Structure formats: C-alpha cells, structure tokens
Coordinates of C-alpha atoms and ligand atoms in Angstrom, one line a residue:
M944 CA 4.2 -9.4 -30.2
S945 CA 6.3 -7.0 -28.2
F946 CA 4.6 -3.9 -26.8
T947 CA 5.3 -1.3 -24.1
L948 CA 2.9 0.1 -21.4
H949 CA 3.4 3.2 -19.3
G950 CA 2.4 3.8 -15.7
I951 CA 3.7 5.4 -12.5
P952 CA 7.0 4.2 -11.1
V953 CA 6.7 3.4 -7.4
S954 CA 9.5 1.0 -6.5
R955 CA 12.8 1.3 -8.2
G956 CA 14.9 -1.3 -10.0
I957 CA 14.4 -3.7 -12.9
A958 CA 12.5 -7.0 -12.8
I959 CA 12.5 -9.5 -15.6
G960 CA 10.1 -12.5 -15.3
R961 CA 6.9 -14.2 -16.3
A962 CA 3.6 -12.5 -15.7
Y963 CA 1.5 -14.0 -12.9
L964 CA -1.9 -12.7 -13.7
I965 CA -4.4 -12.2 -10.9
A966 CA -7.9 -11.5 -12.3
P967 CA -10.1 -9.0 -10.4
A968 CA -12.7 -11.7 -9.7
A969 CA -9.9 -14.0 -8.6
L970 CA -8.6 -11.6 -5.9
D971 CA -10.7 -13.3 -3.3
V972 CA -10.1 -16.9 -4.3
D973 CA -7.5 -19.6 -3.7
H974 CA -4.8 -20.1 -6.3
Y975 CA -2.9 -23.4 -6.1
L976 CA -1.8 -26.3 -8.3
I977 CA -3.5 -29.6 -7.7
E978 CA -1.5 -32.8 -7.2
P979 CA -2.2 -35.1 -10.2
A980 CA -3.9 -37.7 -7.9
R981 CA -6.4 -35.1 -6.7
I982 CA -7.5 -33.8 -10.1
E983 CA -10.7 -35.9 -10.3
G984 CA -11.6 -35.0 -6.7
E985 CA -11.3 -31.4 -7.7
V986 CA -13.6 -31.9 -10.7
E987 CA -16.1 -33.5 -8.4
R988 CA -15.9 -30.5 -6.0
F989 CA -16.8 -28.4 -9.0
R990 CA -19.7 -30.7 -9.9
A991 CA -21.0 -30.6 -6.3
A992 CA -20.9 -26.8 -6.2
Q993 CA -22.7 -26.8 -9.6
R994 CA -25.5 -29.0 -8.1
R995 CA -25.8 -26.8 -5.1
V996 CA -26.3 -23.7 -7.2
H997 CA -28.9 -25.6 -9.3
E998 CA -30.8 -26.3 -6.1
E999 CA -30.5 -22.6 -5.0
L1000 CA -31.9 -21.5 -8.3
D1001 CA -34.8 -24.0 -8.1
T1002 CA -35.6 -22.7 -4.6
L1003 CA -35.5 -19.1 -5.9
R1004 CA -37.9 -20.0 -8.7
A1005 CA -40.3 -21.8 -6.4
D1006 CA -40.3 -18.9 -3.9
L1007 CA -41.0 -16.2 -6.6
A1008 CA -44.1 -14.2 -5.5
A1009 CA -47.1 -14.7 -7.7
D1010 CA -47.0 -11.0 -8.8
A1011 CA -43.2 -11.0 -9.4
P1012 CA -42.3 -9.5 -12.9
S1013 CA -42.1 -12.3 -15.5
E1014 CA -38.4 -11.3 -16.2
M1015 CA -37.5 -12.6 -12.8
G1016 CA -38.3 -16.2 -13.8
A1017 CA -36.6 -15.6 -17.1
F1018 CA -33.4 -14.4 -15.4
I1019 CA -33.3 -17.5 -13.2
D1020 CA -33.7 -19.7 -16.3
V1021 CA -30.9 -17.9 -18.1
H1022 CA -28.7 -18.4 -15.0
A1023 CA -29.6 -22.1 -15.0
M1024 CA -28.7 -22.4 -18.7
I1025 CA -25.3 -20.7 -18.1
L1026 CA -24.6 -23.0 -15.2
N1027 CA -24.8 -26.0 -17.7
D1028 CA -23.1 -24.3 -20.6
A1029 CA -20.1 -26.2 -21.9
M1030 CA -18.2 -22.9 -22.4
L1031 CA -18.2 -22.5 -18.6
V1032 CA -18.4 -26.0 -17.3
Q1033 CA -16.3 -28.0 -19.8
E1034 CA -13.6 -25.4 -20.2
T1035 CA -13.3 -25.0 -16.4
I1036 CA -12.9 -28.8 -16.0
D1037 CA -10.3 -28.7 -18.8
L1038 CA -8.3 -26.1 -16.9
I1039 CA -8.4 -28.3 -13.8
R1040 CA -7.3 -31.4 -15.8
T1041 CA -4.7 -29.8 -18.1
R1042 CA -3.3 -26.9 -16.1
R1043 CA -3.9 -28.5 -12.6
Y1044 CA -5.6 -25.3 -11.4
N1045 CA -7.7 -25.6 -8.3
V1046 CA -11.4 -25.1 -9.2
E1047 CA -11.7 -21.5 -7.9
W1048 CA -8.7 -20.5 -10.0
A1049 CA -10.0 -22.4 -13.1
L1050 CA -13.4 -20.9 -12.8
T1051 CA -12.2 -17.3 -12.5
E1052 CA -9.6 -17.8 -15.3
Q1053 CA -12.4 -19.1 -17.6
L1054 CA -14.6 -16.1 -16.5
E1055 CA -11.8 -13.8 -17.6
R1056 CA -11.5 -15.5 -21.0
L1057 CA -15.3 -15.3 -21.6
S1058 CA -15.4 -11.7 -20.5
R1059 CA -12.8 -10.8 -23.1
H1060 CA -15.0 -12.4 -25.8
F1061 CA -18.0 -10.6 -24.6
D1062 CA -16.2 -7.2 -24.6
D1063 CA -15.7 -7.7 -28.4
I1064 CA -19.4 -8.4 -29.1
E1065 CA -21.1 -5.4 -30.8
D1066 CA -24.7 -6.4 -29.9
E1067 CA -25.4 -4.6 -26.7
Y1068 CA -27.9 -7.2 -25.4
L1069 CA -25.5 -10.0 -25.9
R1070 CA -22.7 -8.0 -24.4
E1071 CA -24.7 -7.5 -21.2
R1072 CA -25.0 -11.2 -20.7
K1073 CA -21.5 -11.0 -19.4
A1074 CA -23.0 -9.7 -16.1
D1075 CA -25.1 -12.9 -15.9
I1076 CA -22.1 -15.1 -16.3
E1077 CA -20.3 -13.1 -13.6
Q1078 CA -23.2 -13.6 -11.3
V1079 CA -23.4 -17.3 -11.9
V1080 CA -19.7 -17.7 -11.3
E1081 CA -20.1 -15.7 -8.1
R1082 CA -22.7 -18.1 -7.0
V1083 CA -20.5 -21.1 -7.7
L1084 CA -17.6 -19.5 -5.9
K1085 CA -19.8 -18.9 -2.9
A1086 CA -21.0 -22.5 -3.0
L1087 CA -17.4 -23.6 -3.0
A1088 CA -16.9 -21.3 0.0
G1089 CA -13.9 -21.0 2.2
A1090 CA -12.1 -18.5 0.0
T1091 CA -9.2 -16.6 1.7
G1092 CA -6.7 -14.0 0.8
I1093 CA -4.7 -14.2 -2.4
A1094 CA -1.1 -14.4 -1.5
D1095 CA -1.5 -17.3 1.1
N1096 CA -2.6 -19.5 -1.7
V1097 CA -0.3 -18.7 -4.5
H1098 CA 1.4 -22.1 -4.3
G1099 CA 3.4 -23.3 -7.1
A1100 CA 4.5 -19.8 -8.2
C1101 CA 8.2 -19.7 -8.8
D1102 CA 10.4 -16.8 -8.0
E1103 CA 10.8 -15.2 -11.4
M1104 CA 7.1 -14.3 -11.3
I1105 CA 5.8 -10.8 -11.7
V1106 CA 2.4 -10.2 -10.3
V1107 CA 0.0 -8.4 -12.7
A1108 CA -3.4 -7.3 -11.3
H1109 CA -6.1 -4.8 -11.8
D1110 CA -5.5 -3.5 -8.3
I1111 CA -4.2 -4.9 -5.0
A1112 CA -5.5 -3.8 -1.6
P1113 CA -2.8 -2.8 0.9
A1114 CA -3.9 -5.7 3.1
D1115 CA -3.4 -8.2 0.2
M1116 CA -0.1 -6.6 -0.7
M1117 CA 1.1 -7.2 2.9
Q1118 CA 0.6 -10.9 2.5
F1119 CA 3.1 -10.8 -0.4
K1120 CA 5.8 -10.0 2.3
T1121 CA 6.2 -13.8 2.7
Q1122 CA 6.2 -14.5 -1.0
T1123 CA 9.1 -14.2 -3.4
F1124 CA 7.9 -12.3 -6.5
Q1125 CA 10.2 -10.2 -8.7
G1126 CA 7.9 -7.3 -9.3
F1127 CA 4.4 -5.9 -9.4
V1128 CA 2.2 -4.2 -12.0
T1129 CA -1.3 -2.9 -11.4
D1130 CA -3.8 -1.1 -13.6
L1131 CA -4.8 1.3 -10.8
G1132 CA -3.0 3.2 -8.1
G1133 CA -1.0 6.3 -7.5
R1134 CA 2.6 7.0 -6.4
T1135 CA 1.7 7.3 -2.8
S1136 CA -1.3 5.0 -2.6
H1137 CA -0.8 2.7 0.3
T1138 CA -0.5 -0.2 -2.0
A1139 CA 2.4 1.5 -3.7
I1140 CA 4.0 2.2 -0.3
V1141 CA 3.8 -1.4 0.7
A1142 CA 5.1 -2.5 -2.7
R1143 CA 8.1 -0.2 -2.1
S1144 CA 8.6 -1.7 1.4
L1145 CA 9.0 -5.1 -0.3
G1146 CA 11.9 -3.6 -2.0
I1147 CA 11.1 -4.9 -5.5
P1148 CA 10.4 -3.1 -8.7
A1149 CA 6.8 -2.0 -9.2
A1150 CA 4.7 0.1 -11.5
V1151 CA 1.1 1.1 -10.8
G1152 CA -1.5 3.0 -12.8
V1153 CA -0.4 0.9 -15.8
Q1154 CA -3.8 1.2 -17.5
H1155 CA -5.2 -2.0 -19.0
A1156 CA -2.1 -4.0 -18.0
S1157 CA -4.1 -6.8 -16.6
A1158 CA -6.2 -7.0 -19.8
L1159 CA -3.3 -6.8 -22.2
I1160 CA -0.8 -9.0 -20.5
R1161 CA -1.4 -12.7 -20.6
Q1162 CA -0.5 -15.4 -18.1
D1163 CA 3.1 -16.4 -18.5
D1164 CA 4.1 -13.6 -20.8
L1165 CA 7.7 -12.6 -20.5
I1166 CA 7.8 -9.0 -19.1
I1167 CA 10.3 -6.4 -18.0
V1168 CA 9.2 -4.0 -15.2
D1169 CA 11.3 -0.8 -15.2
G1170 CA 10.5 0.5 -11.7
D1171 CA 12.5 3.7 -12.2
H1172 CA 10.4 4.9 -15.1
G1173 CA 7.1 3.0 -14.7
I1174 CA 7.6 1.2 -18.0
V1175 CA 6.4 -2.4 -18.6
I1176 CA 7.7 -4.2 -21.7
V1177 CA 5.8 -7.2 -22.7
D1178 CA 7.4 -10.0 -24.8
P1179 CA 10.6 -8.0 -25.3
A1180 CA 12.9 -8.4 -28.4
P1181 CA 16.2 -10.2 -27.6
I1182 CA 18.2 -7.0 -27.8
V1183 CA 15.9 -5.2 -25.4
L1184 CA 16.1 -8.1 -23.0
E1185 CA 19.8 -8.0 -23.2
E1186 CA 19.9 -4.3 -22.5
Y1187 CA 17.7 -4.6 -19.5
S1188 CA 19.6 -7.6 -18.1
Y1189 CA 22.7 -5.4 -18.3
R1190 CA 21.0 -2.5 -16.6
Q1191 CA 19.7 -4.9 -13.9
S1192 CA 23.3 -6.1 -13.1
E1193 CA 24.5 -2.4 -13.1
K1194 CA 21.9 -1.6 -10.6
E1195 CA 22.8 -4.5 -8.4
L1196 CA 26.4 -3.3 -8.5
E1197 CA 25.3 0.3 -7.5
Q1198 CA 23.4 -1.2 -4.6
R1199 CA 26.4 -3.1 -3.5
K1200 CA 28.5 0.0 -3.6
L1201 CA 26.0 1.9 -1.6
Q1202 CA 26.3 -0.7 1.2
R1203 CA 29.7 0.9 1.9
L1204 CA 28.0 3.9 3.3
K1205 CA 26.0 2.0 5.9
F1206 CA 28.3 2.6 8.8
S1207 CA 29.5 6.1 8.1
P1208 CA 27.9 8.9 10.1
T1209 CA 25.3 10.9 8.3
Q1210 CA 26.5 14.4 8.0
T1211 CA 26.7 17.1 5.4
L1212 CA 30.0 18.4 4.0
C1213 CA 29.7 21.3 6.4
G1214 CA 29.4 18.8 9.3
T1215 CA 25.7 19.1 10.2
R1216 CA 24.4 15.8 11.6
I1217 CA 21.3 14.5 9.8
E1218 CA 19.1 11.8 11.3
L1219 CA 17.9 9.2 8.8
C1220 CA 15.1 7.0 10.3
A1221 CA 13.0 4.2 8.9
N1222 CA 9.3 3.7 8.2
I1223 CA 8.1 0.3 9.1
E1224 CA 4.7 -1.5 8.8
L1225 CA 5.4 -4.7 10.8
P1226 CA 7.6 -5.2 13.9
D1227 CA 10.0 -7.5 12.0
D1228 CA 10.6 -4.7 9.5
A1229 CA 12.8 -3.3 12.2
R1230 CA 15.5 -5.7 11.2
A1231 CA 15.7 -4.1 7.8
A1232 CA 15.7 -0.7 9.5
I1233 CA 18.8 -1.7 11.5
E1234 CA 20.5 -3.2 8.5
S1235 CA 20.1 -0.1 6.5
G1236 CA 21.8 1.9 9.2
A1237 CA 18.7 3.9 10.3
T1238 CA 19.1 5.7 13.6
G1239 CA 15.6 4.9 14.7
V1240 CA 12.0 4.2 13.5
G1241 CA 10.5 7.5 12.4
L1242 CA 7.1 6.0 11.6
F1243 CA 5.6 2.7 12.6
R1244 CA 2.4 2.4 10.6
T1245 CA 0.5 0.3 13.2
E1246 CA -2.7 -0.1 11.1
F1247 CA -1.0 -2.9 9.2
L1248 CA -1.1 -5.0 12.4
F1249 CA -4.9 -4.6 12.3
M1250 CA -5.3 -5.7 8.7
N1251 CA -6.0 -9.3 7.8
H1252 CA -7.8 -9.8 11.1
K1253 CA -11.1 -10.9 9.7
D1254 CA -13.2 -11.2 12.8
R1255 CA -11.7 -9.1 15.5
M1256 CA -9.2 -6.4 16.4
P1257 CA -5.9 -7.5 18.0
E1258 CA -6.2 -7.5 21.8
E1259 CA -4.0 -5.4 24.0
E1260 CA -1.5 -8.3 24.7
E1261 CA -1.1 -9.0 21.0
Q1262 CA -0.5 -5.3 20.2
F1263 CA 1.8 -4.9 23.2
G1264 CA 3.8 -7.9 22.0
A1265 CA 4.2 -6.4 18.5
Y1266 CA 5.3 -2.9 19.7
R1267 CA 7.6 -4.4 22.2
R1268 CA 9.2 -6.6 19.5
A1269 CA 9.9 -3.6 17.3
V1270 CA 11.3 -1.7 20.3
E1271 CA 13.6 -4.5 21.3
L1272 CA 14.8 -5.1 17.8
M1273 CA 15.7 -1.4 17.6
N1274 CA 17.9 -2.0 20.6
G1275 CA 17.7 1.4 22.3
L1276 CA 17.1 3.5 19.2
P1277 CA 13.9 5.5 19.2
V1278 CA 10.7 4.0 17.8
T1279 CA 8.0 6.4 16.8
I1280 CA 4.7 4.5 16.9
R1281 CA 1.8 6.0 15.1
T1282 CA -1.6 5.3 16.4
I1283 CA -3.9 3.5 14.0
D1284 CA -4.6 5.4 10.7
V1285 CA -7.3 3.5 8.9
G1286 CA -9.9 4.6 6.4
A1287 CA -9.6 6.0 2.8
D1288 CA -7.3 3.5 0.9
K1289 CA -6.6 1.5 4.1
P1290 CA -9.9 -0.2 5.0
L1291 CA -10.0 -2.9 7.7
D1292 CA -11.9 -6.1 7.4
S1293 CA -13.6 -5.4 10.6
M1294 CA -13.7 -2.3 12.7
G1295 CA -16.0 -3.7 15.4
G1296 CA -19.1 -1.5 15.1
G1297 CA -20.2 1.9 14.1
D1298 CA -17.4 2.9 11.8
G1299 CA -19.3 3.6 8.6
Y1300 CA -16.3 4.8 6.6
E1301 CA -16.6 2.1 4.1
T1302 CA -19.9 3.5 3.0
A1303 CA -18.8 7.1 3.3
A1304 CA -19.2 9.0 0.1
N1305 CA -15.7 10.5 0.5
P1306 CA -13.6 8.3 2.8
A1307 CA -10.4 10.3 2.5
L1308 CA -12.4 13.2 4.1
G1309 CA -14.3 11.0 6.5
L1310 CA -13.8 9.1 9.7
R1311 CA -10.1 8.4 9.1
A1312 CA -7.1 8.1 11.4
I1313 CA -7.4 10.0 14.7
R1314 CA -11.0 10.8 13.9
W1315 CA -11.8 7.1 13.9
S1316 CA -9.8 6.5 17.1
L1317 CA -11.6 9.3 19.0
S1318 CA -14.9 7.8 17.9
E1319 CA -13.9 4.5 19.4
P1320 CA -12.3 5.5 22.7
Q1321 CA -12.2 2.0 24.1
M1322 CA -10.2 0.6 21.2
F1323 CA -8.0 3.7 21.2
L1324 CA -7.3 3.3 24.9
T1325 CA -6.4 -0.3 24.3
Q1326 CA -3.8 0.7 21.7
L1327 CA -2.5 3.5 23.8
R1328 CA -2.0 1.2 26.8
A1329 CA -0.2 -1.3 24.6
I1330 CA 2.1 1.4 23.2
L1331 CA 2.8 2.8 26.6
R1332 CA 3.6 -0.6 28.0
A1333 CA 6.2 -1.1 25.2
S1334 CA 7.8 2.2 26.3
A1335 CA 9.1 0.3 29.3
F1336 CA 11.4 -1.6 27.0
G1337 CA 13.1 1.1 25.0
K1338 CA 12.7 4.6 23.7
V1339 CA 9.1 5.0 22.4
K1340 CA 7.4 8.1 21.0
I1341 CA 3.7 8.3 20.2
L1342 CA 2.6 9.9 16.9
I1343 CA -1.0 10.9 16.1
P1344 CA -2.2 11.0 12.5
M1345 CA -4.4 13.6 10.8
L1346 CA -4.9 16.1 13.6
A1347 CA -6.4 19.4 12.6
H1348 CA -8.4 20.8 15.5
A1349 CA -7.3 22.0 19.0
Q1350 CA -10.0 20.0 20.6
E1351 CA -8.8 16.8 18.8
I1352 CA -5.4 17.3 20.2
D1353 CA -6.8 18.0 23.7
Q1354 CA -9.1 15.0 23.6
T1355 CA -6.1 12.8 22.5
L1356 CA -3.9 14.1 25.2
D1357 CA -6.7 13.4 27.7
L1358 CA -7.0 9.9 26.5
I1359 CA -3.3 9.3 26.8
R1360 CA -3.4 10.6 30.4
E1361 CA -6.3 8.2 31.0
A1362 CA -4.4 5.3 29.6
K1363 CA -1.5 6.2 31.9
R1364 CA -3.8 6.3 34.8
Q1365 CA -5.2 2.9 34.0
L1366 CA -1.7 1.5 33.9
D1367 CA -0.8 3.2 37.2
D1368 CA -3.8 1.6 38.8
A1369 CA -2.8 -1.8 37.5
G1370 CA 0.8 -1.2 38.6
I1371 CA 2.1 -1.7 35.1
A1372 CA 5.4 0.0 34.0
Y1373 CA 5.7 2.6 31.2
D1374 CA 7.9 5.6 30.4
P1375 CA 6.0 8.5 32.1
N1376 CA 7.9 11.0 29.9
V1377 CA 7.0 9.4 26.6
Q1378 CA 6.9 12.1 23.9
I1379 CA 3.7 12.8 22.0
G1380 CA 3.8 14.2 18.5
A1381 CA 1.5 15.1 15.7
M1382 CA 1.5 14.4 12.0
I1383 CA 1.3 17.6 10.0
E1384 CA -0.6 16.3 7.0
I1385 CA -3.7 18.5 6.7
P1386 CA -3.0 22.0 5.3
A1387 CA -5.1 23.4 8.2
A1388 CA -2.6 21.9 10.7
A1389 CA 0.4 23.5 8.9
I1390 CA -1.3 26.9 8.7
A1391 CA -2.5 26.8 12.4
L1392 CA 0.9 25.5 13.6
P1393 CA 0.9 27.4 16.9
L1394 CA -1.9 25.1 18.1
F1395 CA 0.4 22.2 17.7
L1396 CA 3.7 23.8 18.8
K1397 CA 2.1 24.7 22.1
R1398 CA 0.6 21.3 22.9
L1399 CA 3.0 18.7 21.5
D1400 CA 6.6 17.5 21.9
F1401 CA 7.4 16.9 18.2
L1402 CA 6.0 17.1 14.7
S1403 CA 6.3 14.8 11.7
I1404 CA 5.2 16.1 8.2
G1405 CA 3.2 13.5 6.3
T1406 CA 3.8 14.8 2.8
N1407 CA 1.7 12.1 1.2
D1408 CA -1.5 13.4 2.7
L1409 CA -0.4 17.0 2.8
I1410 CA -0.1 16.9 -1.0
Q1411 CA -3.4 15.0 -1.3
Y1412 CA -5.3 17.5 0.8
T1413 CA -3.5 20.7 -0.4
L1414 CA -4.1 19.9 -4.1
A1415 CA -7.4 18.0 -3.7
I1416 CA -5.9 15.0 -5.5
D1417 CA -6.9 11.5 -4.4
R1418 CA -3.4 9.9 -3.9
A1419 CA -4.7 6.5 -4.9
D1420 CA -6.5 7.6 -8.1
N1421 CA -4.4 7.2 -11.2
A1422 CA -6.8 9.4 -13.2
V1423 CA -5.4 12.4 -11.4
A1424 CA -1.9 11.1 -10.7
H1425 CA -0.4 13.6 -13.1
L1426 CA -1.6 16.4 -10.8
Y1427 CA -0.1 14.9 -7.7
D1428 CA 2.9 17.3 -7.5
P1429 CA 5.2 17.5 -4.5
L1430 CA 6.8 20.5 -6.1
H1431 CA 3.7 22.6 -6.3
P1432 CA 4.5 26.0 -4.7
A1433 CA 1.6 25.6 -2.2
V1434 CA 3.0 22.3 -1.0
L1435 CA 6.6 23.6 -0.7
H1436 CA 5.4 26.7 1.2
L1437 CA 3.5 24.6 3.7
I1438 CA 6.5 22.4 4.3
A1439 CA 9.0 25.3 4.5
F1440 CA 6.7 27.2 6.9
T1441 CA 6.3 24.2 9.2
L1442 CA 10.0 23.5 9.3
R1443 CA 10.8 27.2 10.0
E1444 CA 8.2 27.7 12.7
A1445 CA 8.9 24.5 14.5
K1446 CA 12.6 25.3 14.5
R1447 CA 11.9 28.8 15.9
A1448 CA 9.8 27.2 18.7
G1449 CA 12.4 24.6 19.4
V1450 CA 10.1 21.7 18.6
P1451 CA 11.7 18.8 16.7
V1452 CA 10.2 18.2 13.3
S1453 CA 10.8 15.4 10.7
V1454 CA 9.4 14.4 7.3
C1455 CA 8.0 10.9 7.1
G1456 CA 6.1 11.0 3.8
E1457 CA 7.5 9.6 0.6
M1458 CA 9.2 12.9 -0.2
A1459 CA 11.8 12.1 2.5
G1460 CA 12.9 8.9 0.7
D1461 CA 13.2 10.5 -2.8
P1462 CA 16.9 11.3 -3.3
A1463 CA 16.0 13.8 -6.0
L1464 CA 14.4 15.9 -3.2
T1465 CA 17.0 15.4 -0.4
R1466 CA 18.9 18.7 -1.1
L1467 CA 15.7 20.7 -1.4
L1468 CA 14.5 19.5 2.0
L1469 CA 18.0 20.0 3.6
G1470 CA 18.0 23.5 2.2
M1471 CA 14.6 24.1 3.8
G1472 CA 16.1 23.2 7.2
L1473 CA 15.1 19.6 7.5
T1474 CA 17.5 17.6 9.7
E1475 CA 15.4 14.4 10.3
F1476 CA 14.1 12.2 7.5
S1477 CA 12.1 9.0 7.8
M1478 CA 11.7 6.7 4.8
H1479 CA 11.5 3.0 3.9
P1480 CA 14.9 1.3 4.7
S1481 CA 15.5 0.5 1.0
Q1482 CA 15.7 4.2 0.2
L1483 CA 18.0 5.2 3.0
L1484 CA 21.4 4.7 1.5
E1485 CA 20.6 6.7 -1.6
V1486 CA 19.4 9.6 0.5
K1487 CA 22.4 9.3 2.7
Q1488 CA 24.7 9.6 -0.4
E1489 CA 22.9 12.9 -1.2
V1490 CA 23.3 14.2 2.3
L1491 CA 27.0 13.4 2.3
R1492 CA 27.5 15.4 -0.9
S1493 CA 25.5 18.5 0.3
H1494 CA 26.7 21.7 1.8
L1495 CA 24.0 23.6 3.7
K1496 CA 25.4 27.1 3.2
T1497 CA 25.5 26.7 -0.6
L1498 CA 22.0 25.3 -0.7
E1499 CA 20.5 28.5 1.0
K1500 CA 20.3 30.7 -2.1
P1501 CA 19.0 28.2 -4.7
V1502 CA 16.4 26.8 -2.2
A1503 CA 15.3 30.4 -1.4
D1504 CA 14.9 30.8 -5.2
V1505 CA 12.7 27.7 -5.4
L1506 CA 10.5 29.1 -2.7
A1507 CA 10.3 32.5 -4.4
S1508 CA 9.2 30.9 -7.7
F1509 CA 5.7 30.3 -8.7
E1510 CA 5.8 29.6 -12.4
P1511 CA 6.6 25.9 -13.1
E1512 CA 9.6 26.8 -15.4
E1513 CA 11.1 29.0 -12.7
V1514 CA 10.7 26.3 -10.1
Q1515 CA 12.3 23.8 -12.4
A1516 CA 15.2 26.2 -13.2
A1517 CA 15.8 26.9 -9.5
L1518 CA 15.6 23.2 -8.7
K1519 CA 18.3 22.5 -11.3
R1520 CA 20.6 24.9 -9.4
V1521 CA 19.8 23.1 -6.1
A1522 CA 20.9 19.9 -7.7
L1523 CA 24.1 21.5 -9.1
V1524 CA 25.6 23.3 -6.1
Ligands
LIG2620 C1 1.8 10.7 4.9 O1 0.6 11.0 4.8 O2 2.8 11.3 4.4 C2 2.2 9.6 5.8 C3 3.5 9.4 6.1 O3 1.3 8.8 6.3 P1 0.5 7.7 5.3 O4 1.3 7.6 4.0 O5 0.5 6.4 6.1 O6 -0.8 8.3 5.2
LIG2621 MG1 -0.8 10.2 6.1

C-alpha cells in the first residue's frame, strides 16, 4: 500500500531505492550476509551464546541473597523461559538459514518483529514483557560480543539502498562516507543536527525527523526520498515513480549545468568579489572542496577526526598528519582549522577522563567545545601544536568554537602562545603569524562583540548554534524543529550587527553555519554585507549562481526592510522583494 511521510529536508535531491532498515537495537551490531557454507556454523554460534546466557542466569539465581525479593527469582525464571522460546530461538535460526543474516542481525530483526506484536497487545502486563525480551536479547548480544559500528559491517548492501533508521549518531553517519547508499531517512533529528550536516556532506538526499518512519517502512520496501521537501513516499504508484524518475533526471541535468560555473570568478553584477569557501569534516574532503571551486576551507570541523576512536584520542603526530594533508590538498589556499567542538549532539566514544558531559543534564549548555578544551589543557595543547605544525605547509588559520567570555579568549590565546613556545623549544617550524579567530555562535558573543574585535584576527558566524541559543531550540530535537527559524528577527539582527561592527573595525568576518549554504538566503546575507561564505562543497555552485545574479546596491533597500520588520508577514513580504530585485 502506498503512503507518504513528512519530515525535515536536510540534503537536496531525489533518491529512489529499496529501504535498508536499521533497527535501534541493531545500531551497535554487525550486519552482514553469511556465505551458504557458513550457515550452520552461525547457528552454532547462536546456540553457544544461548548456552552462555543460561549459565549466567543460573549463576545469578544461585547468587541471590537469601532476603532478596521473591520477584527477583521469578524474573530470572521468565528470562530463562524467553531464552528457550521458539518465537525467539527458532525464528532467529530461520532468519539465519533463509535470509543468510549473521546472528546479531537475525536476533535484532526478530526482536523488532516481536516488539511490533507486543505494541499491539492491549493487556498492559503482557505488553510490558517486551522489556524482558529486550533484556534477554541484550544478554545474548553481549555474549556474542565483539559488536562494532554499523556501517563497517553492512556487507551485501547494494547501491540502490536507502538507509532508514530511528536515529544515526554523527559518528556512525561518518562511517557511511565509505558506503554507497542512495539516501537517508531517520525518525529523529533537526535540520542542523550534526547527523543532518554529515548527511548533507555525503551529498545524497536525506530527510530527518520523519516520525515513525522506521516503524512504518519495512525492509526492502521501494521508497522515494524527496530531499528538497522532506517527503518520503513508500511503495509509490507507477505514475508517481515515473514523475519522480523524471524529476531526478532533471535535477541531474541542472547539476551538470551548474558545473559550468566552477571556474568563473565569484563576483556580483556590480563587481564585488565574494569568497566561497568549503566546510569539511575529514582531510580528504578537501578534494571535494577544490573540485567545487572553493577558494579555501572556511571550517574544518576537527572533532570528526576524534570520533570512532574507541579507546584513545589521536596523538599529536596523527592529528598533524591529518591537518597537513588537508593543507597540502588545498595547495596554498587558506584552511581554517577549528579546534575540537565536542559535546551536545557530537559525543565522543572516549574523552580520556573527567569530561562528564555525557551525564550532563543539558549537554548543549554544558562542557562543550572550547569549554571542554580549556578543561583539558594537555589535550588542547596537543591539538594546538599539531595545527601550528601544519601551518608550516600552507596557509592555516585557527578558529575557536563557542567563546563567550573575555577570560576564555585570553586563556585560549595564552595556550596558543604556550604551544608556540613548546614548538620553539623543540625547534619545530610553524607560521608565527597564524591568524586566530572566534566563532560567533552564542548570542552573548554577538552582543559583546568589542571583546572579540579587540582580541582576535577574524570572526566566523556559526548560525546553527547562534539560532539554537538565541531561540532556545535544541537543533537536534525534531519536536521543536518547527521553531528553529533562521529568519527570526532576533537572529537576523544579531547577524547584521556582527557583520556591521566587524566591518567597521576592519576585522574579516564570514558565515560558516548552514545559512551560508542555503541559496534562498544568499541575497539576504549579501545585502547584510557578507562577503565570505563557507558551506559544504555540494552547495557551493548553487550559492555562486545566486551571487552572480545579485547587485549589492539594489539589495540595500529590501534588506533594510527585512531588518526593520518584526511581524512574520512583513518579514516574508520584504524577503520576497529581496528575491525579486
Ligand atoms: C555553527 O554552529 O553554525 C557551526 C558552523 O558549527 P557546528 O555546526 O559544527 O556547531
Ligand atoms: Mg557550532
């Protein structure tokens, strides 16, 4: 039966393919297809894990304190019964034998199926037994052990697959960089959640915040993802499929046409030169930056280098190698390396002691970004030395995330001086004039801009967080995604003020948040005085097309009208005029 789901568009384009469902419990387990000759061995692996869990339960029962509540023993008995139940055991074995799923995949798939049955049960007591099944499956998975990340193990997936999941952590999404999927759909997430940003960086259509998608879509369903509108069509009618196939080829044609702009200089109709730089997450993304015609890297989000390092942080040499690689790939063009920005929706597997943000009640307001770096000075110094060393191989700038206080800026500058001193002592080369800049992404920073103008060489406005913190909207929470509004007058005023004051002080300023890559906002930002944009490479040519069609003089009046408007209808009307001039 055909049906349509609505979510938030995060990565443009149209994908048509088969759903590749990743169940929540399955996010941490291996997914691969078993060779026919190995099937019985896989069944035996399951049996062995089942036996191990039985032994565990026996030990638990034997160790129960004499005065333990009687329910404890009963719970253990229930778990032992579930562990032998044909619904779990036989069906899992059938999935291994008939679908050739590895045991972890078969087990979590069967858990999902059982969960759906339980959700339909009216009797509350019986419905709650679902949790018992989940706990038993968890035990068996632990007994099987050795589970790793999802994407590494998605063998056998072919390239017309569209990943459908409840949620995907940014670190897991990063692993998809090496896989060839056609699109992504998740139940959770917001437009500027880091998962969405990474999905966008993969350059394939994606929709997030598509509520219940992972429950309603079944494995192998034919689906269309309309990444421009956040629409997912499941089991489309032939005529709909035909229409979307047509739109897909039209889009490919548009993309090919845009390629012609790649080598033309980026300037407005009135001749003002505009810098379009790239945001990257990994050193090799610099290739895409060069290919898109970017004139530099405006934001290298280094925290992604630190993800998927289960047991340790990358050493100085490893970091230096990565920064140097990006710098060398950019071949003399500037590379703005942002120091680690972890926390909130970008947790790390290991932070090496004392971080505490994972347990923080409100991680977006907690020990995030520079706050974390200043609380771990040795790790911060390691990163600073690695970045400085890369500056000997090309033009490097250092960008600091989430600064708000004068003393944070001063402490950071002290540590940069210290890192330089350490390199001097060791006789290691670096650029002594490397520029230091601050992200303006907390409203307090924008309002107290003179603190920044006096101390730093350049600024970069992080609109993703600036919107999050100005409007008190969690950028990763789809429940409030409808309130995440880049065009809120408060947001626009903070951006306009920052651009104006920085220009007056002669301090270069760019925008590197997602607003910079949205062609619908290019004219507005130009009219506010922005001359340096940084965005994902896949967005660059569309933004360039807008720049080439704009005349700064004619934008002045309608953009001033936008800023003078407070009522949403007035803002919209003024924005229409911005688009038309
Ligand atoms: C931002 O906040 O706008 C930004 C560019 O940084 P990030 O998205 O990594 O938080
Ligand atoms: Mg930010």
